[in-house]
Coordinates of C-alpha atoms and ligand atoms in Angstrom, one line a residue:
M1 CA 32.4 -8.9 14.3
K2 CA 32.3 -5.5 12.5
N3 CA 30.8 -2.2 13.6
G4 CA 29.9 -4.1 16.8
V5 CA 27.7 -6.4 14.7
R6 CA 28.0 -10.2 15.1
E7 CA 27.1 -12.2 12.1
V8 CA 24.6 -14.9 12.9
L9 CA 24.2 -17.5 10.2
A10 CA 21.2 -19.9 10.2
E11 CA 22.4 -23.4 11.1
V12 CA 21.0 -25.1 8.0
T13 CA 22.5 -27.1 5.2
I14 CA 21.6 -25.5 2.0
P15 CA 21.6 -27.4 -1.3
Q16 CA 24.7 -27.4 -3.5
V17 CA 24.1 -25.5 -6.7
K18 CA 25.1 -27.0 -10.0
I19 CA 26.6 -24.2 -12.0
P20 CA 26.0 -24.6 -15.7
A21 CA 28.8 -24.1 -18.2
H22 CA 28.8 -20.8 -19.9
P23 CA 26.7 -21.2 -23.1
V24 CA 28.7 -21.2 -26.3
K25 CA 27.1 -18.6 -28.4
R26 CA 27.1 -18.6 -32.2
V27 CA 28.4 -15.3 -33.4
L28 CA 25.9 -14.1 -35.9
P29 CA 27.0 -12.1 -39.0
A30 CA 26.0 -8.5 -38.7
A31 CA 23.3 -8.8 -41.4
E32 CA 21.7 -11.8 -39.6
T33 CA 21.7 -9.9 -36.3
E34 CA 20.0 -7.0 -37.9
A35 CA 17.4 -9.2 -39.6
L36 CA 16.7 -11.0 -36.3
K37 CA 16.3 -7.7 -34.4
E38 CA 13.8 -6.4 -37.1
R39 CA 11.8 -9.7 -36.8
I40 CA 11.7 -9.3 -33.0
K41 CA 10.6 -5.7 -33.3
T42 CA 7.8 -6.6 -35.6
M43 CA 6.6 -9.4 -33.3
L44 CA 6.8 -7.2 -30.2
Q45 CA 4.4 -4.8 -31.9
E46 CA 2.1 -7.5 -33.4
K47 CA 1.8 -9.2 -30.0
N48 CA 1.5 -6.0 -28.0
A49 CA 4.5 -7.1 -26.0
A50 CA 7.2 -5.1 -24.1
L51 CA 10.8 -6.3 -23.5
V52 CA 12.2 -5.9 -20.0
A53 CA 15.9 -6.6 -19.7
H54 CA 18.3 -6.7 -16.8
Y55 CA 21.7 -4.9 -16.9
Y56 CA 23.5 -8.2 -16.9
T57 CA 22.1 -9.5 -20.1
E58 CA 23.9 -9.2 -23.5
G59 CA 24.2 -5.6 -24.7
V60 CA 22.2 -6.4 -27.8
L61 CA 19.2 -7.4 -25.7
Q62 CA 19.5 -4.4 -23.4
D63 CA 19.6 -2.0 -26.4
L64 CA 16.7 -3.7 -28.1
A65 CA 14.6 -3.4 -25.0
E66 CA 15.2 0.4 -25.0
E67 CA 14.8 0.8 -28.8
T68 CA 11.4 -0.9 -28.6
G69 CA 10.0 1.1 -25.7
G70 CA 10.7 -1.5 -23.1
C71 CA 13.3 -1.0 -20.4
V72 CA 16.7 -2.1 -19.2
A73 CA 16.9 -1.8 -15.4
D74 CA 17.8 -3.3 -12.0
S75 CA 15.5 -5.9 -10.5
L76 CA 13.4 -3.3 -8.6
E77 CA 12.7 -1.2 -11.7
M78 CA 12.0 -4.3 -13.8
A79 CA 9.3 -5.2 -11.3
R80 CA 7.8 -1.7 -11.3
F81 CA 8.0 -1.3 -15.1
G82 CA 5.6 -4.2 -15.9
T83 CA 2.9 -2.8 -13.6
Q84 CA 3.0 0.6 -15.3
H85 CA 3.2 -0.5 -19.0
P86 CA 0.0 -1.3 -20.9
A87 CA 1.5 -4.2 -22.9
E88 CA -0.5 -7.5 -22.7
T89 CA 2.7 -9.6 -22.8
L90 CA 5.9 -8.9 -20.9
V91 CA 9.1 -10.6 -22.2
V92 CA 11.6 -10.7 -19.4
A93 CA 15.2 -11.1 -20.3
G94 CA 16.9 -12.0 -17.1
V95 CA 16.6 -14.8 -14.6
R96 CA 13.6 -16.7 -13.5
F97 CA 12.8 -14.8 -10.3
M98 CA 12.5 -11.7 -12.4
G99 CA 9.9 -13.3 -14.7
E100 CA 8.0 -14.7 -11.7
T101 CA 8.0 -11.3 -10.0
S102 CA 6.5 -9.8 -13.2
K103 CA 3.9 -12.5 -13.3
I104 CA 3.0 -12.1 -9.7
L105 CA 2.5 -8.4 -10.1
N106 CA 0.6 -8.8 -13.4
I107 CA -1.3 -12.0 -13.1
E108 CA -3.6 -11.0 -16.1
K109 CA -0.6 -10.5 -18.4
R110 CA 1.3 -13.2 -20.3
V111 CA 5.0 -13.3 -19.1
L112 CA 7.5 -15.0 -21.4
M113 CA 11.2 -15.6 -20.8
P114 CA 13.8 -16.6 -23.5
D115 CA 15.0 -19.5 -21.3
L116 CA 13.0 -20.8 -18.3
A117 CA 16.1 -22.7 -17.1
A118 CA 17.8 -19.4 -16.2
T119 CA 17.8 -19.6 -12.5
C120 CA 19.9 -17.9 -9.8
S121 CA 22.2 -19.5 -7.2
L122 CA 20.4 -17.5 -4.4
D123 CA 17.0 -18.8 -5.4
E124 CA 18.5 -22.4 -5.6
N125 CA 20.1 -21.9 -2.1
C126 CA 16.7 -21.3 -0.6
P127 CA 14.2 -24.2 -1.1
I128 CA 10.8 -23.4 0.4
D129 CA 10.5 -26.4 2.8
L130 CA 13.8 -25.7 4.5
F131 CA 13.2 -22.0 4.6
S132 CA 9.7 -22.3 5.9
D133 CA 10.7 -24.7 8.7
F134 CA 13.3 -22.3 9.7
C135 CA 10.8 -19.4 9.7
D136 CA 8.5 -21.5 11.9
Q137 CA 11.3 -21.9 14.4
H138 CA 11.6 -18.1 14.7
P139 CA 8.0 -16.8 14.9
D140 CA 9.1 -13.6 16.6
H141 CA 11.2 -12.5 13.6
T142 CA 10.1 -10.4 10.6
V143 CA 10.9 -12.4 7.5
V144 CA 12.6 -10.3 4.9
V145 CA 13.7 -11.9 1.6
Y146 CA 15.7 -10.8 -1.3
A147 CA 13.8 -10.7 -4.6
N148 CA 16.2 -13.4 -5.8
T149 CA 13.8 -16.1 -4.5
S150 CA 11.0 -18.3 -5.7
A151 CA 7.3 -17.3 -5.5
E152 CA 6.8 -19.7 -2.6
V153 CA 9.6 -18.1 -0.6
K154 CA 8.2 -14.7 -1.3
A155 CA 4.8 -15.9 -0.2
R156 CA 6.3 -17.0 3.1
S157 CA 7.8 -13.6 3.8
H158 CA 6.7 -10.3 5.3
W159 CA 8.9 -8.2 3.1
V160 CA 10.5 -8.6 -0.3
V161 CA 13.5 -6.3 -1.0
T162 CA 15.9 -5.8 -3.9
S163 CA 19.5 -4.6 -3.4
G164 CA 18.3 -1.1 -4.4
I165 CA 16.0 -0.8 -1.4
A166 CA 17.2 -3.3 1.2
L167 CA 19.0 -0.7 3.3
P168 CA 16.1 1.8 3.8
V169 CA 13.6 -1.1 4.4
I170 CA 15.8 -2.7 7.1
K171 CA 16.5 0.8 8.7
H172 CA 12.7 1.3 8.8
L173 CA 12.3 -2.1 10.5
A174 CA 15.2 -1.4 12.9
D175 CA 13.4 1.9 13.9
K176 CA 10.4 -0.2 14.9
G177 CA 12.6 -2.5 17.0
E178 CA 11.9 -5.6 14.9
K179 CA 14.2 -8.7 14.8
I180 CA 14.9 -9.9 11.2
L181 CA 15.2 -13.3 9.7
W182 CA 16.9 -12.5 6.4
G183 CA 17.3 -14.7 3.3
P184 CA 18.9 -15.9 1.2
D185 CA 22.0 -13.7 0.5
R186 CA 24.3 -13.7 3.5
H187 CA 26.5 -11.0 2.1
L188 CA 23.8 -8.5 1.4
G189 CA 22.2 -9.4 4.7
R190 CA 25.5 -8.8 6.6
Y191 CA 26.0 -5.5 4.8
V192 CA 22.6 -4.1 5.8
Q193 CA 23.1 -5.5 9.3
Q194 CA 26.4 -3.6 9.7
Q195 CA 24.8 -0.4 8.4
T196 CA 21.9 -0.6 10.7
G197 CA 23.1 -2.6 13.8
I198 CA 19.8 -4.5 13.8
E199 CA 19.6 -8.1 15.1
M200 CA 19.4 -10.4 12.1
I201 CA 19.7 -14.1 11.4
L202 CA 21.1 -14.6 8.0
W203 CA 20.3 -17.5 5.6
P204 CA 23.7 -18.8 4.4
G205 CA 23.0 -18.4 0.6
S206 CA 25.3 -16.6 -1.8
C207 CA 25.7 -15.5 -5.4
V208 CA 28.2 -17.7 -7.3
V209 CA 29.2 -14.8 -9.5
H210 CA 29.9 -12.2 -6.8
E211 CA 31.6 -14.8 -4.5
E212 CA 34.4 -14.9 -7.0
F213 CA 35.7 -11.4 -6.5
K214 CA 39.1 -11.7 -4.8
A215 CA 40.0 -9.3 -2.0
D216 CA 43.8 -9.7 -2.2
A217 CA 43.9 -9.3 -6.0
L218 CA 41.7 -6.3 -5.7
R219 CA 44.1 -4.7 -3.2
T220 CA 46.9 -5.2 -5.8
M221 CA 44.7 -3.8 -8.6
R222 CA 44.0 -0.7 -6.5
S223 CA 47.7 -0.1 -5.9
L224 CA 48.2 -0.1 -9.6
H225 CA 45.2 2.2 -10.2
P226 CA 45.3 4.5 -7.1
K227 CA 42.9 7.1 -8.6
A228 CA 40.3 4.5 -9.5
A229 CA 37.0 4.4 -7.5
V230 CA 36.0 1.0 -6.4
L231 CA 32.3 0.1 -7.0
V232 CA 30.9 -3.0 -5.4
H233 CA 27.6 -4.9 -5.5
P234 CA 26.6 -5.9 -2.0
E235 CA 26.4 -9.6 -2.9
S236 CA 30.2 -9.6 -2.8
P237 CA 32.2 -11.0 0.2
Q238 CA 33.0 -8.8 3.2
E239 CA 36.7 -8.1 2.3
V240 CA 35.7 -6.9 -1.1
V241 CA 32.9 -4.7 0.2
D242 CA 35.4 -3.3 2.7
Q243 CA 37.5 -1.8 -0.1
A244 CA 34.5 -0.1 -1.9
D245 CA 34.1 3.6 -2.4
V246 CA 30.5 2.9 -3.4
V247 CA 28.4 -0.2 -2.4
G248 CA 25.0 -0.4 -4.2
S249 CA 22.6 -1.9 -6.6
T250 CA 23.3 -2.1 -10.3
T251 CA 21.6 1.2 -10.9
A252 CA 23.5 2.8 -8.0
L253 CA 26.8 1.6 -9.5
I254 CA 25.9 3.0 -13.0
Q255 CA 25.0 6.3 -11.5
A256 CA 28.2 6.4 -9.5
V257 CA 30.2 6.2 -12.8
Q258 CA 28.2 9.1 -14.1
N259 CA 28.3 11.3 -11.0
M260 CA 31.8 10.7 -9.6
A261 CA 34.7 12.9 -10.8
N262 CA 37.1 9.9 -11.1
K263 CA 38.1 8.9 -14.6
E264 CA 38.8 5.2 -13.7
F265 CA 36.5 2.7 -12.0
I266 CA 37.1 -0.8 -10.7
V267 CA 33.8 -2.6 -10.8
A268 CA 32.9 -5.7 -8.8
T269 CA 29.7 -7.0 -10.4
D270 CA 28.6 -8.9 -13.5
A271 CA 30.4 -7.5 -16.5
G272 CA 27.1 -7.1 -18.4
I273 CA 26.7 -3.8 -16.6
F274 CA 29.5 -2.3 -18.7
N275 CA 27.1 -1.9 -21.6
K276 CA 25.0 0.8 -19.9
M277 CA 28.0 2.3 -18.1
R278 CA 29.9 2.8 -21.4
Q279 CA 26.8 4.3 -23.0
L280 CA 26.2 6.8 -20.3
S281 CA 29.9 7.5 -19.5
P282 CA 31.9 7.0 -22.7
D283 CA 34.9 9.0 -21.4
K284 CA 35.4 6.8 -18.3
V285 CA 37.8 3.9 -18.0
L286 CA 36.1 0.8 -16.6
L287 CA 38.0 -2.2 -15.2
S288 CA 36.5 -5.4 -14.0
A289 CA 37.4 -6.3 -10.4
P290 CA 39.7 -9.3 -10.3
T291 CA 38.1 -12.8 -10.1
G292 CA 41.3 -14.7 -10.9
G293 CA 44.1 -15.6 -8.4
D294 CA 44.0 -18.0 -5.5
G295 CA 40.9 -20.1 -5.4
A296 CA 39.8 -19.1 -9.0
T297 CA 37.9 -21.6 -11.0
C298 CA 37.0 -21.7 -14.7
E299 CA 33.7 -20.2 -13.6
S300 CA 35.4 -17.1 -12.4
C301 CA 34.7 -14.6 -15.1
A302 CA 32.2 -12.1 -13.6
R303 CA 29.5 -13.4 -15.9
C304 CA 26.3 -14.9 -14.5
P305 CA 25.9 -18.2 -16.4
W306 CA 22.1 -18.0 -16.1
M307 CA 21.9 -14.4 -17.4
E308 CA 24.0 -15.6 -20.3
M309 CA 21.3 -18.1 -21.3
N310 CA 19.3 -15.2 -22.8
S311 CA 19.9 -14.5 -26.5
L312 CA 18.3 -12.9 -29.5
E313 CA 17.6 -16.2 -31.1
K314 CA 15.8 -17.6 -28.0
L315 CA 13.9 -14.3 -27.7
A316 CA 12.7 -14.6 -31.3
H317 CA 11.7 -18.2 -30.6
V318 CA 9.5 -17.6 -27.6
L319 CA 7.8 -14.7 -29.3
E320 CA 7.1 -16.8 -32.3
T321 CA 5.9 -19.9 -30.5
G322 CA 4.6 -18.6 -27.1
E323 CA 6.9 -21.1 -25.4
G324 CA 8.7 -20.0 -22.3
E325 CA 5.6 -18.8 -20.5
I326 CA 6.0 -18.2 -16.7
Q327 CA 3.2 -19.9 -14.7
V328 CA 2.4 -19.0 -11.1
A329 CA -0.7 -20.4 -9.5
P330 CA -3.1 -17.5 -8.8
G331 CA -3.4 -18.3 -5.0
L332 CA 0.3 -18.4 -4.6
A333 CA 0.7 -15.2 -6.7
A334 CA -1.8 -13.4 -4.5
Q335 CA 0.1 -14.4 -1.4
A336 CA 3.5 -13.5 -2.9
K337 CA 2.2 -10.2 -4.2
I338 CA 1.6 -8.8 -0.6
P339 CA 5.3 -8.5 0.4
I340 CA 6.3 -7.3 -3.1
E341 CA 3.7 -4.6 -3.1
R342 CA 4.8 -3.6 0.4
M343 CA 8.2 -3.0 -1.1
L344 CA 6.9 -1.0 -4.0
A345 CA 4.7 1.1 -1.8
F346 CA 7.6 1.8 0.5
A347 CA 9.7 2.8 -2.6
E348 CA 7.0 5.4 -3.4
T349 CA 7.3 6.9 0.1
L350 CA 11.0 7.2 -0.4
K351 CA 10.5 9.1 -3.6
K352 CA 8.3 11.6 -1.8
Ligands
LIG1 P1 20.1 -5.6 -8.9 O1 18.7 -5.6 -8.2 O2 21.1 -4.7 -8.2 O3 19.9 -5.3 -10.3 O4 20.7 -7.0 -8.7 C1 20.1 -8.2 -9.2 C2 21.1 -9.3 -9.2 O5 20.7 -10.4 -9.4 C3 22.5 -9.0 -8.8 O6 23.2 -10.2 -8.9
LIG2 FE1 21.7 -14.7 -9.2 FE2 24.2 -13.9 -8.9 FE3 23.2 -14.4 -11.3 FE4 22.5 -12.2 -9.9 S1 24.5 -12.6 -10.7 S2 21.1 -13.6 -11.0 S3 22.5 -13.1 -7.8 S4 23.5 -15.9 -9.7

């Protein structure tokens, strides 16, 4: 119980997720990297393709996306970008739900991904049959799902949200007196519930990367860096969120480094985000929040093993061969598009 809010978790047994080993990457000599980048640039042009990358992918991919007129962004902006860009092909460097969202919103475009095996533990935690049965048992609840889900789960929902927009959407629904069935990230769900006080049932999924941030070790780190601001992605556990100066999406955390007067920051999210933070705020000191200590495993490194599956070599390969194409059946896409477009339309009203 926090802020008078009781956490209600759905009583379901979710599948165990098999976490892949971090890929061992061949370090390319600088000349080879440059040659590969040039080949990719040429192919992007020839194939009328745009590269859309997430902030957690390797810096070289993020930079290439920007250099070629694509974008590097959070998952909300990645979804929006594809709808506004004239390219016939979108190449999504990220995880599968991001590619699927692009395809759902742009059914006429070809959407490629460097590695179709790049999934997300939240997506895996929420199989459609289990989730749909649970929704059927709560017909009086509005179903709100995080973007980190399959096309089928999106199609079963009333709203799709990303971390960048979850809070205003849930506030909006709270004002209308709605009861929420939220999936799949229990931590983001609990965070928005505590901020709004709305009645919510939370699917018990979680992100294997953010689960690893350790609250006790963070307290110790803060005592050693008393002037550092603590930035936390809301997929993190409660006791980590409780220590945050800023809780927000990847974009919100990058902006916090730019806008806050602090010189030092402790950052609880995937370390891929440091690429953009360093570019925009070269004078700031950035520290990764601790993932070691009690309960740490060899997976605890603040790097998403699925985001790491993206590489320059795989990107060149899918552009060359056309492999790695995302397929979503048109009927399913049409159904899944409704709650995603609801989110995008709501985002527009917030801008105004
Ligand atoms: P953002 O929408 O904040 O970029 O987060 C996506 C994600 O997968 C975080 O783990
Ligand atoms: Fe999914 Fe977590 Fe990876 Fe984000 S960091 S893509 S939530 S597993």
